[in-house]
Coordinates of C-alpha atoms and ligand atoms in Angstrom, one line a residue:
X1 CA 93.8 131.0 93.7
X2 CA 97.2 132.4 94.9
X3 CA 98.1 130.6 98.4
X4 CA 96.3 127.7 97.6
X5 CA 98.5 124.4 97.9
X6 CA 97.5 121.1 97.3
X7 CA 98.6 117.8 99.3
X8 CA 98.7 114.7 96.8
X9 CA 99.1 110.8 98.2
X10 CA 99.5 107.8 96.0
X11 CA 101.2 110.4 93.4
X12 CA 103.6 107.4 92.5
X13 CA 101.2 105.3 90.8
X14 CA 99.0 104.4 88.3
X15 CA 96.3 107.2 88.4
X16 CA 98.1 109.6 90.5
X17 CA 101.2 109.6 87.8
X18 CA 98.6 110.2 85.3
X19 CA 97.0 113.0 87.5
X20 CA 100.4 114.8 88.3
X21 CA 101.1 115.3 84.6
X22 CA 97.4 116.7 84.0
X23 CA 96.9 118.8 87.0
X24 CA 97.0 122.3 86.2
X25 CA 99.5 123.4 88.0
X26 CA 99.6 127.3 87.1
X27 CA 97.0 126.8 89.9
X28 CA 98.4 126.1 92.8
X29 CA 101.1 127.8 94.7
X30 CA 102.8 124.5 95.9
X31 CA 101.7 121.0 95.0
X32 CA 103.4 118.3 97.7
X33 CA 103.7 114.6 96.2
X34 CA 103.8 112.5 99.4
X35 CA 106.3 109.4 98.4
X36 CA 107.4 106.6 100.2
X37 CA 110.9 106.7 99.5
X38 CA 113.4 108.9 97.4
X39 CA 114.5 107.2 94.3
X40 CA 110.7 106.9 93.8
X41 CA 110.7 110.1 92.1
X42 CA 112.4 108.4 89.1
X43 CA 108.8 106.9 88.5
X44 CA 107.2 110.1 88.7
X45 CA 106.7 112.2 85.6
X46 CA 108.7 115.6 85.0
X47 CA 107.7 117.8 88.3
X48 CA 107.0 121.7 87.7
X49 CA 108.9 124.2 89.7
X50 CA 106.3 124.4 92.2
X51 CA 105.9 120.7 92.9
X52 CA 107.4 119.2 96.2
X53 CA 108.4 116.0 97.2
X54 CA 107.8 114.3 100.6
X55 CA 109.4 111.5 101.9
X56 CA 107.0 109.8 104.0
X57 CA 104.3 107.4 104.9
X58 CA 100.4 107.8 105.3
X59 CA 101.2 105.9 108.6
X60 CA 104.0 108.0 109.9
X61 CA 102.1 111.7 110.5
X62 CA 105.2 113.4 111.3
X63 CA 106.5 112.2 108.2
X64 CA 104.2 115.0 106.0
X65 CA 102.3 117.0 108.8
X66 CA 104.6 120.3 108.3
X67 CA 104.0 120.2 104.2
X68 CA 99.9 119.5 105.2
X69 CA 100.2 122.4 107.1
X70 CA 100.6 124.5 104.6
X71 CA 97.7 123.0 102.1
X72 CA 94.1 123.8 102.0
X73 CA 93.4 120.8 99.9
X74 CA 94.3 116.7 99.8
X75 CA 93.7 114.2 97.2
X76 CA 93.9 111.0 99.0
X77 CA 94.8 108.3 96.3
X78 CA 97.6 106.1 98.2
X79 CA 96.5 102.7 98.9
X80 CA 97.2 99.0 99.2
X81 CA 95.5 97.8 96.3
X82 CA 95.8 94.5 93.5
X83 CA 97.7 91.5 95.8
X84 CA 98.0 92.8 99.6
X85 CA 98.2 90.9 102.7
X86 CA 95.1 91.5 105.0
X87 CA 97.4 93.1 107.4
X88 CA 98.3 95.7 104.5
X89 CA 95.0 96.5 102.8
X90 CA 93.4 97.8 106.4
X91 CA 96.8 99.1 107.8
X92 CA 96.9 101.5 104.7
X93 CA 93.8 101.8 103.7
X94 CA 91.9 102.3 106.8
X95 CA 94.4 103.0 109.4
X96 CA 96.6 105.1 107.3
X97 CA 93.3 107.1 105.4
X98 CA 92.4 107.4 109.6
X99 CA 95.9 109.2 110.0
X100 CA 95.8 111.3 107.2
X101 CA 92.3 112.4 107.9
X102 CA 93.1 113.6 111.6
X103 CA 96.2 115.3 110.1
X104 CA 94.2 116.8 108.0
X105 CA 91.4 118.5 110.8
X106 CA 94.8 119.2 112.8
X107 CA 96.6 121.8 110.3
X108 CA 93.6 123.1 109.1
X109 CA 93.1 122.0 105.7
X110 CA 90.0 122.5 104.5
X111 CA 89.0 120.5 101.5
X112 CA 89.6 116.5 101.4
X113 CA 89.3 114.2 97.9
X114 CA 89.5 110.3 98.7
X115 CA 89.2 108.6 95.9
X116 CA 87.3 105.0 96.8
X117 CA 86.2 102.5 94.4
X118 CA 83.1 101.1 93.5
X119 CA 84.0 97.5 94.9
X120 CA 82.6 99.2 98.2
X121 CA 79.1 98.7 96.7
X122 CA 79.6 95.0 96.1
X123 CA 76.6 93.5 98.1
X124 CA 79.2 91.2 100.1
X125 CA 82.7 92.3 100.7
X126 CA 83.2 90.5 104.0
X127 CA 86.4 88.5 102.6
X128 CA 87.5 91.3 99.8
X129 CA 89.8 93.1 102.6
X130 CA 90.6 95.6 100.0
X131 CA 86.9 96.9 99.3
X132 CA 86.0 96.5 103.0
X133 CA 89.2 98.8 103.9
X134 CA 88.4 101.2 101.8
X135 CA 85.2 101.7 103.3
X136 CA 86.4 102.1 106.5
X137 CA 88.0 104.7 104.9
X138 CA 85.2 106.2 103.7
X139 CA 84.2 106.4 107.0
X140 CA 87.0 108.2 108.4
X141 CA 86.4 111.0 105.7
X142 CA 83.0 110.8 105.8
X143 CA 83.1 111.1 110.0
X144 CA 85.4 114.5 109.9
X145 CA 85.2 118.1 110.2
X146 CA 86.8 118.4 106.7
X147 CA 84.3 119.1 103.3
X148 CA 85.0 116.0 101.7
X149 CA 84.6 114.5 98.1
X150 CA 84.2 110.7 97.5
X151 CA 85.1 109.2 94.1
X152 CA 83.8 105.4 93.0
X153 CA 85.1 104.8 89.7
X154 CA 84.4 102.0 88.5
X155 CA 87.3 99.9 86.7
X156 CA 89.9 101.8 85.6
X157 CA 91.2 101.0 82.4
X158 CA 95.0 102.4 81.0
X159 CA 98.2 101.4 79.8
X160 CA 100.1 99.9 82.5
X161 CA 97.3 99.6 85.3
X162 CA 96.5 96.5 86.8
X163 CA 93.4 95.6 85.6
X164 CA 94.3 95.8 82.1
X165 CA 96.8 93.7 82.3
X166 CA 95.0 90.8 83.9
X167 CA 92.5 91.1 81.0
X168 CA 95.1 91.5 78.0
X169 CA 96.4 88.0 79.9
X170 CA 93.3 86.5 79.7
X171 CA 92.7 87.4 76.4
X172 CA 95.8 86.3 74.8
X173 CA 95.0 82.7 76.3
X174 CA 94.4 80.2 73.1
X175 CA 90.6 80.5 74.3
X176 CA 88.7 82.7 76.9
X177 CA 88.6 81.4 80.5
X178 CA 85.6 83.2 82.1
X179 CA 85.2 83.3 85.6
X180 CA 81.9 83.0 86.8
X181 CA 78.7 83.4 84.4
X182 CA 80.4 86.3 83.1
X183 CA 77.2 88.2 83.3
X184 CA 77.8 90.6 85.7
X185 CA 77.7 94.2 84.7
X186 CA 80.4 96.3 84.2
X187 CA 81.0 100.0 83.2
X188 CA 85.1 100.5 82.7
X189 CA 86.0 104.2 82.3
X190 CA 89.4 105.5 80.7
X191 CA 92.4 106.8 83.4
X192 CA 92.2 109.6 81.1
X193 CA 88.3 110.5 81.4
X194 CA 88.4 109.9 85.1
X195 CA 91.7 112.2 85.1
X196 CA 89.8 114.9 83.8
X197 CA 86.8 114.4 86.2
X198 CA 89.4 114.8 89.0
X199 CA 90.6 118.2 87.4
X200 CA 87.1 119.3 87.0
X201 CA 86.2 118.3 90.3
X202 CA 89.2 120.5 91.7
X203 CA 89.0 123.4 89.4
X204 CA 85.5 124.1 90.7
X205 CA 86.7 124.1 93.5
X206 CA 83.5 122.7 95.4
X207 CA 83.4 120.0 98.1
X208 CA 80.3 119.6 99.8
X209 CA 80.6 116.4 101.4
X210 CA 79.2 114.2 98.2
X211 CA 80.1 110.6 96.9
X212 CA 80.2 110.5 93.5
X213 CA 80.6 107.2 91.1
X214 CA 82.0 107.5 88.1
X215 CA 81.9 105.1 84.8
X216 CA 82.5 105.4 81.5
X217 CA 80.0 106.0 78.5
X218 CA 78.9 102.1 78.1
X219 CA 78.0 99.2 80.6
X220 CA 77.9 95.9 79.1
X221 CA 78.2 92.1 80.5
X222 CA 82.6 91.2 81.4
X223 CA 81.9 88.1 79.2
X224 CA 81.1 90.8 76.3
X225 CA 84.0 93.0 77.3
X226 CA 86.4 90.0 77.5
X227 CA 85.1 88.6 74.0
X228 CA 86.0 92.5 72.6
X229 CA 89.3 92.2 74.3
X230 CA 90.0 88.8 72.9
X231 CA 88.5 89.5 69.1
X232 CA 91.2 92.5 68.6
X233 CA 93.6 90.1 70.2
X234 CA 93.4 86.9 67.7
X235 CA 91.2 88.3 64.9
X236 CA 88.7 85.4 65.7
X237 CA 85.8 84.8 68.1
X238 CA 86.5 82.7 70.7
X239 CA 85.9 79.3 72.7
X240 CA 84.8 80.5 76.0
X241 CA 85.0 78.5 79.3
X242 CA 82.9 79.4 82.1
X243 CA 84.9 78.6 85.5
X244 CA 82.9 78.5 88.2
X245 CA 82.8 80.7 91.3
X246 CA 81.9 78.9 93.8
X247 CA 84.4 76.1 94.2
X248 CA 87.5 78.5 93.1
X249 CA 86.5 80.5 95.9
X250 CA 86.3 77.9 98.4
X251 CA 89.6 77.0 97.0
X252 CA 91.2 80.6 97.2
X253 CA 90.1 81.2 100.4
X254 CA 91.8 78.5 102.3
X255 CA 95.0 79.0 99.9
X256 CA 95.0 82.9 101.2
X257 CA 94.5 81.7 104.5
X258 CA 97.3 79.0 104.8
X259 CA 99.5 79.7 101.5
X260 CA 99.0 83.5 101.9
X261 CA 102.2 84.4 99.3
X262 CA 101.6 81.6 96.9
X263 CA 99.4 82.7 94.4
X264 CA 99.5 85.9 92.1
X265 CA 96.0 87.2 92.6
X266 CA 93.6 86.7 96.1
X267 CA 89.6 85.0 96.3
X268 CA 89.0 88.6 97.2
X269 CA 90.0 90.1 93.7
X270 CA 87.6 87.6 92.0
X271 CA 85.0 89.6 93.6
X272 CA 84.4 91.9 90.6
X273 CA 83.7 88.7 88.6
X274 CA 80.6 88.1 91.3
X275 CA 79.2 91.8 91.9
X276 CA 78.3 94.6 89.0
X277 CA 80.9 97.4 88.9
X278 CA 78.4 99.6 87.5
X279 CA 77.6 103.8 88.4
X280 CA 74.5 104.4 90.0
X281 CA 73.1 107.1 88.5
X282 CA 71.6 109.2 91.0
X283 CA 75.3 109.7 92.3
X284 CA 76.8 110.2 88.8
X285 CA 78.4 113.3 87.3
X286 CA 76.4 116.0 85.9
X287 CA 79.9 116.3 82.8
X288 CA 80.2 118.0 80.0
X289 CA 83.5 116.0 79.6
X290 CA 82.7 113.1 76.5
X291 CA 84.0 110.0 77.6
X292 CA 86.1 107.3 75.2
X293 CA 83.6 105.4 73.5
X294 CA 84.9 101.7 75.2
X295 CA 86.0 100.1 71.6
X296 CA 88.6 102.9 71.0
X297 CA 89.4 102.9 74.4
X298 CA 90.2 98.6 73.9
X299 CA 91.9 99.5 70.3
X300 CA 94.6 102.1 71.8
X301 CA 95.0 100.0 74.4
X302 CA 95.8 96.8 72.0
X303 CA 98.0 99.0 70.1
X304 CA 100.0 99.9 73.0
X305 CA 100.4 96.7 74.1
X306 CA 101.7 95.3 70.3
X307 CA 103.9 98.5 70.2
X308 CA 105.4 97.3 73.3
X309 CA 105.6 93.9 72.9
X310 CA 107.9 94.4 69.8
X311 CA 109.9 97.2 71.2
X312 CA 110.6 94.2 74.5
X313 CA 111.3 92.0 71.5
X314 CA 113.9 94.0 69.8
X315 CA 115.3 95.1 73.3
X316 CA 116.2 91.1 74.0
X317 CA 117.6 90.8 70.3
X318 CA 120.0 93.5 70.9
X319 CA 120.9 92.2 74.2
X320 CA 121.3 88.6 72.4
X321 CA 123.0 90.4 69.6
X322 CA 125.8 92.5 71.6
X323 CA 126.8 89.8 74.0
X324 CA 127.3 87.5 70.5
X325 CA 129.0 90.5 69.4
X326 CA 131.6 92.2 72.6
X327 CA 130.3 89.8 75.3
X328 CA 129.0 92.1 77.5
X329 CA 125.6 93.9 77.9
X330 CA 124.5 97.0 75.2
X331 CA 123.7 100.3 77.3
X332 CA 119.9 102.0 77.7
X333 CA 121.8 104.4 74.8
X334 CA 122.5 101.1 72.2
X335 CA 119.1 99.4 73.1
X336 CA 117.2 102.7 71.9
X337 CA 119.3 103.2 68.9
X338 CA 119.2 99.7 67.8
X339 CA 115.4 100.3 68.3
X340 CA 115.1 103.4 66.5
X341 CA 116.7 102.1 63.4
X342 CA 114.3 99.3 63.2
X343 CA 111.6 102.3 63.5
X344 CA 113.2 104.2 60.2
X345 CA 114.2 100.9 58.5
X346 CA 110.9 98.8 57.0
X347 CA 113.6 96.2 55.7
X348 CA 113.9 95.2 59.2
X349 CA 110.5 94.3 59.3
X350 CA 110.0 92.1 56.5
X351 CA 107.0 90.3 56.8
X352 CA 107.5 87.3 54.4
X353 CA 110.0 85.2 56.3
X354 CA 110.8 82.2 55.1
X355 CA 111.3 79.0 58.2
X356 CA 114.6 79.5 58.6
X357 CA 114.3 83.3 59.2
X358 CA 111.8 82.7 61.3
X359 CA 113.5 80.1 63.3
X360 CA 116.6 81.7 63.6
X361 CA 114.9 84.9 64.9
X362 CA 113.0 83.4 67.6
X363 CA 115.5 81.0 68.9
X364 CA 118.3 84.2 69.0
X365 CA 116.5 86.3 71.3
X366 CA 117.0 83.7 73.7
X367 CA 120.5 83.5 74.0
X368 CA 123.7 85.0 72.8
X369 CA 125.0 80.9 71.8
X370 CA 121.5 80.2 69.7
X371 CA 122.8 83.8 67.8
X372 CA 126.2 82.2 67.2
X373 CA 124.9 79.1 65.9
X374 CA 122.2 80.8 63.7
X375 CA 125.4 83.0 62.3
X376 CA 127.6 80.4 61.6
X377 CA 125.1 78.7 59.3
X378 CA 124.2 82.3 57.5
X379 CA 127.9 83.2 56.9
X380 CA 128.3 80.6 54.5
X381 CA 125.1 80.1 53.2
X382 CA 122.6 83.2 53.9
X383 CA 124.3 86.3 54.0
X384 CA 121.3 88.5 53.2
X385 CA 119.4 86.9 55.9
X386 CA 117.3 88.9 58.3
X387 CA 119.7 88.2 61.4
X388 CA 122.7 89.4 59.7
X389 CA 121.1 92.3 58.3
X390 CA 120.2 93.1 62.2
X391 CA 123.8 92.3 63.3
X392 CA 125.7 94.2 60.5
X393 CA 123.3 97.2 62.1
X394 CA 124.3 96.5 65.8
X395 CA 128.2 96.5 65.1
X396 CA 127.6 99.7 63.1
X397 CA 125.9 101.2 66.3
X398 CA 128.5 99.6 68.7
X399 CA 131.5 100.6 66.2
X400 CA 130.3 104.6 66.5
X401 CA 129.4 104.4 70.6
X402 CA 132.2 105.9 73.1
X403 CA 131.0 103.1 75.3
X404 CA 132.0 100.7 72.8
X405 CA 134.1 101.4 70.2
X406 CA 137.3 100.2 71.8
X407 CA 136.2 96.8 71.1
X408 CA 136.9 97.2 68.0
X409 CA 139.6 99.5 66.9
X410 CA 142.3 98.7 70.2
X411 CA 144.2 95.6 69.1
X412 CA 144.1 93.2 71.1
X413 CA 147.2 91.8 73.4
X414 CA 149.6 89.3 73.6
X415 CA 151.9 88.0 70.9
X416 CA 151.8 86.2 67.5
X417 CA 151.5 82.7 69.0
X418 CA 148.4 84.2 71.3
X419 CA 147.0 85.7 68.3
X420 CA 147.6 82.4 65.9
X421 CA 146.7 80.1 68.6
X422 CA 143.1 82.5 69.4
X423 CA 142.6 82.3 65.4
X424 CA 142.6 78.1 65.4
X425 CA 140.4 77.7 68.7
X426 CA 137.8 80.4 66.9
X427 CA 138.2 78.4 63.2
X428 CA 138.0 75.2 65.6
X429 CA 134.8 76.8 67.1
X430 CA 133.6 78.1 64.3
X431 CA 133.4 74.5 62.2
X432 CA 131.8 73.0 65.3
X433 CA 129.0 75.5 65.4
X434 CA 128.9 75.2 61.5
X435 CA 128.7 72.0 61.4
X436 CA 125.7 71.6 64.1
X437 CA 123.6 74.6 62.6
X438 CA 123.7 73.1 59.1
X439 CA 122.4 69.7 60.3
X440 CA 119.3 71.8 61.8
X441 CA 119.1 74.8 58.9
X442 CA 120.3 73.3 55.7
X443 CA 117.1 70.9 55.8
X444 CA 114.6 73.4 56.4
X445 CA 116.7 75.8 53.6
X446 CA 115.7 72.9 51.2
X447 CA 112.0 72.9 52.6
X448 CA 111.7 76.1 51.8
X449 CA 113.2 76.4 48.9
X450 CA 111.6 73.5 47.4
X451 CA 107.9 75.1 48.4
X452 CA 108.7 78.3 47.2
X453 CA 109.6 76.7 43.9
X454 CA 106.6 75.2 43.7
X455 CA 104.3 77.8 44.0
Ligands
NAP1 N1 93.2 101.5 89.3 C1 91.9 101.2 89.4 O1 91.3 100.5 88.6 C2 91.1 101.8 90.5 C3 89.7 101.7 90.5 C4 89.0 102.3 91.5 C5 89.6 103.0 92.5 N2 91.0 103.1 92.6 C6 91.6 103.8 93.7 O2 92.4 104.8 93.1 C7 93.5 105.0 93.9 C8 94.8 105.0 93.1 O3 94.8 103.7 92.5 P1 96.1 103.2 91.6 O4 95.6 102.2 90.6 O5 96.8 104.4 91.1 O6 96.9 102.5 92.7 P2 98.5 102.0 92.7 O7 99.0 102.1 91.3 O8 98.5 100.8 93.4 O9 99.2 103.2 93.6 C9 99.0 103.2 94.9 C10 99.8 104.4 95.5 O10 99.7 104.4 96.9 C11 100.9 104.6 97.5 N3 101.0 104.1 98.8 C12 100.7 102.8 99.2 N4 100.9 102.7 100.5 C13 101.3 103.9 101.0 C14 101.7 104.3 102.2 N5 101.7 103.6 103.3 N6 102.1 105.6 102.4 C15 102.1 106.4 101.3 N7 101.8 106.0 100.0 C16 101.4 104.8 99.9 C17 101.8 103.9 96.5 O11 103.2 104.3 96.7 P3 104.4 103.3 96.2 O12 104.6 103.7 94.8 O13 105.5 103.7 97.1 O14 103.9 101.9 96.4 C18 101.3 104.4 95.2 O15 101.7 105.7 94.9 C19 93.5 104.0 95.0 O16 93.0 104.6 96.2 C20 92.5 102.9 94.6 O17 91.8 102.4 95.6 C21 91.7 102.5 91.6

């Protein structure tokens, strides 16, 4: 495979990063990552030496027509896809898939992938600009001189991808909003199994102008799915709602036609709630590849989505926490120590809070004023409490930092009367805040107390 070099679009997101960090690179003699604009690479996982960036646009050929010169093979993945103006989904995914195709049979490259979706099999896609765009791309590759590969997968489920996120929303709702019957079919696949598809699919090397569609292991009805989804969320079944299509569409569609920017989804999207997203499978994969069973695929994903969720948590605490503390913002370097430490110390994590814990924990994360009130209240009358315990943590961290540390161990200016006069305002301060916290803690102290003693 010496000389061989590969062309990748759309490396910047969510299954071409995952791609990019698969891809076996010893392969290839170059791999060029077409990218819109420089500081993008940040987003991109660590490059090997033979990876090369291009700063470009699918619909600005001169842009990447000298590194496509040098490639035999593409993998097409950039598009306009989730919330895009009309303009945007045909622009990039037709018109721009049109330029990169002509590009293509210009510098000889011999081998195209484009990876398409499924939603082009959707019996109706008249108003779902982005399925109907990506079959005009289809058509472009489909239409060339190149040996093409077409990929349909079918929803594409990972950590961070689109579509999981709208259904980890709609599952953490107090009860499950369904749109449509929720009997359509669907057959979601992991980033991870489709990943290694793709590497198949390029190891071997073979492109002989095939569409493939590509699901995962199990197809079952979305309401099922979202019922899963929503079981691991709350530990409960759930009330479902049906919402139905019709009228929401009606609705949607004059919305994107005269409020195009108002709304975070368009009618279009709700398209995979009409339509099964399923494999067909005379054009499936002959794999040896075993895909995720879907549970274990909705478990990890859960998991990832606590794990995060308290990691944001502690980030705002600390945040909360340091501005309380030096009045200014902690570094990326504090935030990760202050969250390591809670990783090493369980008695950070205690699970039997009583009220006021609790309620001093969740107000302070929202501001670095609800930390000072919850403070003043604990340094008279709860000095082992939780939000001390985190706070005696953070001014150890800040106390060691080189960012830091000067707040601490410089003294600060001016003279005796400054220094007596700062010491009365703070005392002055201080009773206030006391005083106020103690009217809103010291009855819920009792509460608590009081039913504790009790049981
Ligand atoms: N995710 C799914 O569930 C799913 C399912 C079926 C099919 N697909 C298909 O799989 C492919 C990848 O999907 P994805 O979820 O990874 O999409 P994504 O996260 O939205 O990424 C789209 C990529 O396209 C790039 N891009 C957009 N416009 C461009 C332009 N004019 N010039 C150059 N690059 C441009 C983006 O660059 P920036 O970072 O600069 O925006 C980004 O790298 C798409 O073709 C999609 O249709 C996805």
């Amino acid at each position: 495979m010496a000389g061989h070099s590969l062309f990748i679009t759309g490396a910047t997101g969510f299954i071409g990063r995952r791609l990019l960090q698969n891809l076996d690179h010893e392969r290839y003699h170059k791999i060029y990552c077409l990218i819109r604009k420089e500081n993008d690479a940040a987003r991109l996982p660590p490059l090997p030496s033979n990876c090369q960036l291009v700063i470009g646009d699918l619909n600005r050929p001169l842009t990447y027509a000298t590194s496509l010169a040098e490639c035999q093979t593409v993998i097409h993945m950039a598009a306009a896809t989730g919330k895009a103006t009309q303009a945007d989904y045909f622009q990039i995914n037709a018109t721009g898939t049109k330029a990169l195709v002509e590009q293509c049979e210009q510098h000889g490259v011999r081998n195209f992938l484009y990876l398409s979706t499924i939603a082009v099999t959707y019996p109706d896609i008249s108003l779902y600009f982005y399925a109907k765009s990506k079959a005009m791309g289809e058509v472009q590759v489909k239409e060339s001189r190149l040996n093409y590969l077409i990929l349909r997968p079918t929803i594409v489920l990972g950590h961070g991808g689109q579509i999981w996120n709208t259904f980890y929303k709609l599952a953490r709702l107090p009860f499950l909003i369904i749109p449509g019957t929720g009997q359509v079919q669907i057959q979601p696949i992991h980033i991870d199994d489709l990943v290694e598809h793709l590497r198949a699919l390029l190891i071997s090397d073979v492109f002989s102008n095939q569409i493939i569609e590509l699901g995962g292991n199990e197809k079952m009805s979305f309401e099922t799915f979202l019922r899963l989804i929503y079981e691991r969320v709350h530990g409960r079944s759930p009330l479902s709602v049906n919402i139905p299509l019709r009228p929401v569409l009606a609705v949607l569609s004059l919305i994107d036609r005269y409020f195009p920017d108002r709304l975070p989804f368009n009618s279009g999207q709700l398209s995979a709630f009409r339509f099964d997203s399923t494999a067909d499978p005379d054009l499936s994969l002959s794999s040896s590849h075993k895909m995720r069973p879907l549970n274990q695929t909705i478990n990890d994903l859960i998991d990832w989505e606590k794990e995060d969720e308290s990691r944001r948590i502690l980030s705002k605490e600390c945040d909360a926490f340091t501005y309380y503390l030096i009045r200014q913002g902690p570094s990326d370097f504090i935030r990760q120590k202050y969250i390591k430490a809670h990783e090493v110390n369980l008695n950070l994590h205690s699970t039997n809070l009583g009220i006021v814990d609790r309620l001093q924990m969740a107000t302070s994360i929202r501001s670095s004023l609800a930390v000072k009130i919850a403070d003043s209240y604990s340094a008279i009358f709860s000095r082992s409490c939780l939000i001390r315990k985190k706070i005696v943590l953070l001014l150890a961290i800040l106390e060691s930092s080189s960012s830091t540390y000067k707040h601490f161990d410089l003294p600060q200016g001016g003279g005796r009367a400054f220094l007596f006069g700062r010491m009365m305002l703070q005392g002055i301060i201080f009773a206030a805040l006391f005083i106020f916290s103690s009217m809103i803690f010291f009855p819920l102290t009792l509460i608590d107390r009081l039913s504790k003693e009790r049981k």
